[in-house]
Structure formats: structure tokens, C-alpha cells
Amino acid sequence: MNLVLFGVLAYVLLQFAVGMYVSRRIRTETDYLIAGRSLGYGLGIFTIFATWFGAETTIGAAGAIYTDGLGGGTADPFGYAACLLVMGVVFAVPLWRRGLTTLADLFGQRFSPGVERLAVLLMIPTSLLWAAAQIRAFGQVLSAASGMQVTIMITAAAVIVIAYTAFGGMLADAWTDLVQGIALMIGLAVLFWVVLADVGLEPLRQIPAERLRVFGGPDTPLLATIEAWAVPLCGSVLAAELVQRVIATRSPQVARNSSLAAAGMYLLFGMIPVTLGLMGPALLPGLEHPEQLLPRIAERYLPGVLYVVFAGALVSAILSTVDSALLVASGLLSHNLVLPLRPQMTEQQKVRLARWGVATFGALAYVMALYAEGVYALVEEASSFGSAGIFVALVIGLFSRWGGAPSAAASLVAGVVSWVLGAYVLGLAYPYLVSLAAALAAYACAALLEGVRGRALGASELAPTTAQSPPARTGASGSAGAL
């Protein structure tokens, strides 16, 4: 076993030990899923930052920018940093005040238990896709460190991640996110400093102008740009993984300020993989697997001990995200689907059920990771699948009383059906925008029909009362008109 692989495994075992130690404080389902709503600024900021700063930011975005320039990495870090900003400014406080345990609870509170269950069925695949992306990225890191096949390393990564997450729960996740966030920032900063000290600024000066276009070239259609930004913003601002971190904080002020601080950290440190991705063709031309760009740069420019630090940073980014995704998927299943059917369950049984859910979904995410084309593609799928209807229903439902359960259900179904048809059947150029429009139209039409039906029912209830009302009493003059 080489030094790097040994260091990475030692780091993972340390995280596992921290998770096991903290998990001893777990007594209830609330402790396991949202840390008893106890996170302060330190844990709140770092758990949001570390959860959001995943494989797509380090592995996926750097590889996409290596291939396509800034236009290939629109979502990361720019779109997802903006997503955290919007969460802090708009959504954090009202979500926290709802007293939620999972995001699906909001559908039950605002609409109906049936809509809540439908939303769960759409949100769980999203979490699985996100978890699969992280497991695949973990396998890429271990493969680069050990020289072994990616498939073998993805298998090893899945075993480690599933065991690590099942015992931890949200409280353990938050503490390990603190450690992982610090390691991530140190590792990326060290890599960037060493590369610049070695090659200087010349590779940056050599970057062609067309690779620096965030919004694509002059021939890029406006709708293509809007689509590229809508996926991370509308598709992820109400992601269950992010919401669960926000509602785990101890106050609405902590929820808002932690999201805003995490947005700034995300953009700052997310620019390091972006810059290295732009420099990549000059540093490592002709790379066969672009997603291995950062590990290959680190292997080339960092000495042994610093490379171990950087590998630990990549592992931090991955672990802090995959545990969130698996925990959310398990919570949606246990809390929103199983618990209503078995309300007599004890707190110990609820926690045990959630842990088994983590193991089950971890195995499914592993299978998806084996057959995925790449990390970045998986994350885009996760942000797009079913999220249009969820976004429309939650935004309208959170800030207004317009529309009820039929409107929300219509929006959810229209969003996912139109996206699947547009992306896989019709091959539309902008499937996510189409799904957003379809979800909004479905919600509006259903809400209007609800209003018409409500007025019709109201009129039918008033009609008998009017028909049976007694005649008006006459005044002293014997005539009603005299009054």
C-alpha cells in the first residue's frame, strides 16, 4: 500500500471514528435526522458549505472546464453559489419556522398527506443520483491514488461510505463536516499555491478568450444560457439535502446567516478547481479522463505529504456530500412513508429503520455509480429530475395560499413527466425550462379549476337558503316598502 492510499484510508477511518463517537448522543429520530435542531454558527456554516461542496465542484467541474472552458462549468461554482445565496435571502427563515423534520413535511402541512407521499417518490431518486455521483468520484480518487481500476475502487468507496453514514446521523455529519470543511479549504489552498509557485501565471495568460465565456459564445442561444442557470438555481435551491441542513440550525437567524456565509465560502474556494480546470490543457495536455484532472495535477506538483493532505481534501468534499444524500433519502422513506403507516413505533425503532434505509439506498447508489457516464452528468440529472414541480409547488405553497392539493399534485406530475419526455423521448434542447413551464402551467390551471369548483359549491350551498328564506316582515303601515 502506497503512502497516499494509506493516508486516505487513515483519514476515512478517523472520520468514521468521529462519527461513531458523536452518534452515541443519538436518542430520537429528530436527533438522527436533524441533530435535534441544535446547530450553531460554526457547525451550521460548515455543514452547509461542506455538503454543497461535493464531487461535482472538485472532480466534475474541473473536468468539464478542462474540456469546454468556463461554459462547461456554469453550474459550478457560480450557479450553486447563487443557489446558497438565494436560500439565505429568501427561503431559510420561512423554512426554519415551519418546524420541519424533512422537506416533504412541508407538502403534508401545506397540501395533503397524498401530495407529501408523491413528493417523496420524486425526491428520493434525486438524492440517489447525487449520492451515486459522490461514490463515483470517491472511486476516481482512490483509483488515482492506488493505480487500481475505477470499478474496484468504486466498490471499496461504497462500502466505506455506507458504513460511515449509517452510524453517523445528522449530528455526526455536522461534526465531521466541520473537520472535512477545514481539510478541504487547506487542501485546495495548498494545491493552488504550489501550482502557481511552480508554473507562475503564464498558463493563465495563454487561456484562449473563448474558454473564458461564462455564458457561452456569441452564437449561444439565450434559452441555452437560461437553461444552464435554471438547473442549479431552481433545481437545487430547495434540494432536500440543503433544506435539511438549514432546518437543523438552532434559530432562523442562524439558518439565514449560515447559508449566506456558506455561499461566500463556496464561491471563493470553488474558484480554485475552476482556475485549475482552465489551466489544465497547459499543465496536463491530452488527459484521457478529464475528471481525474485535480488528482493528476496534485500527483504531479505536490510532494508526498502534501498530496496526502490534498487527497484528504477531496475525500472530505465527497464524504460530506454523500452522507447528506443518503441520510435524506433514508429520512424521506422512514419519516414520511413508513412512520405514518406505523405511528406506534418507538424512537429507537425509528432510528434503526432510518439506519437500514441508509444501507439500502447506499447499495442502490453504488449500482448507479458503476454504470454512470460521469460525475458532472449525474449531478445535473439529480438537479433536474422532478425538481421543476417541487420548486413550483413549494415556492407558491410557502409564500401564498393559492392552490391546494390538486394543484400541487398536478405540478409535481407535470414537472417530472415533461422533463422525462423532453430529455429522453423528444430530445428537446431545453428540457428543464420546458418542465418548469409545464409545472407552473399545471399548477395554475388546477388552482383555477379549484377556484371555479369552490365558487360553484358555495353557490349551491347558498341557493337552498335563499329559496327557503321567510318573507320580509311588514312595518306598521302594512307594507315592506314603507320601511
PDB file of C-alpha atoms in Angstrom, residues 121 183 248 286 306 340 403 477:
ATOM      1  CA  LEU A 121     -41.281   9.430  -4.555  1.00  0.00           C
ATOM      2  CA  ALA A 183      -9.388  19.969   5.455  1.00  0.00           C
ATOM      3  CA  ALA A 248     -31.085  21.641  11.689  1.00  0.00           C
ATOM      4  CA  GLY A 286      -4.376  15.332 -23.743  1.00  0.00           C
ATOM      5  CA  LEU A 306       1.060  17.450   0.821  1.00  0.00           C
ATOM      6  CA  PRO A 340     -47.480   7.288   9.007  1.00  0.00           C
ATOM      7  CA  GLY A 403     -53.944  26.417  -4.840  1.00  0.00           C
ATOM      8  CA  SER A 477     -98.109  50.646   7.603  1.00  0.00           C
TER       9      SER A 477
END
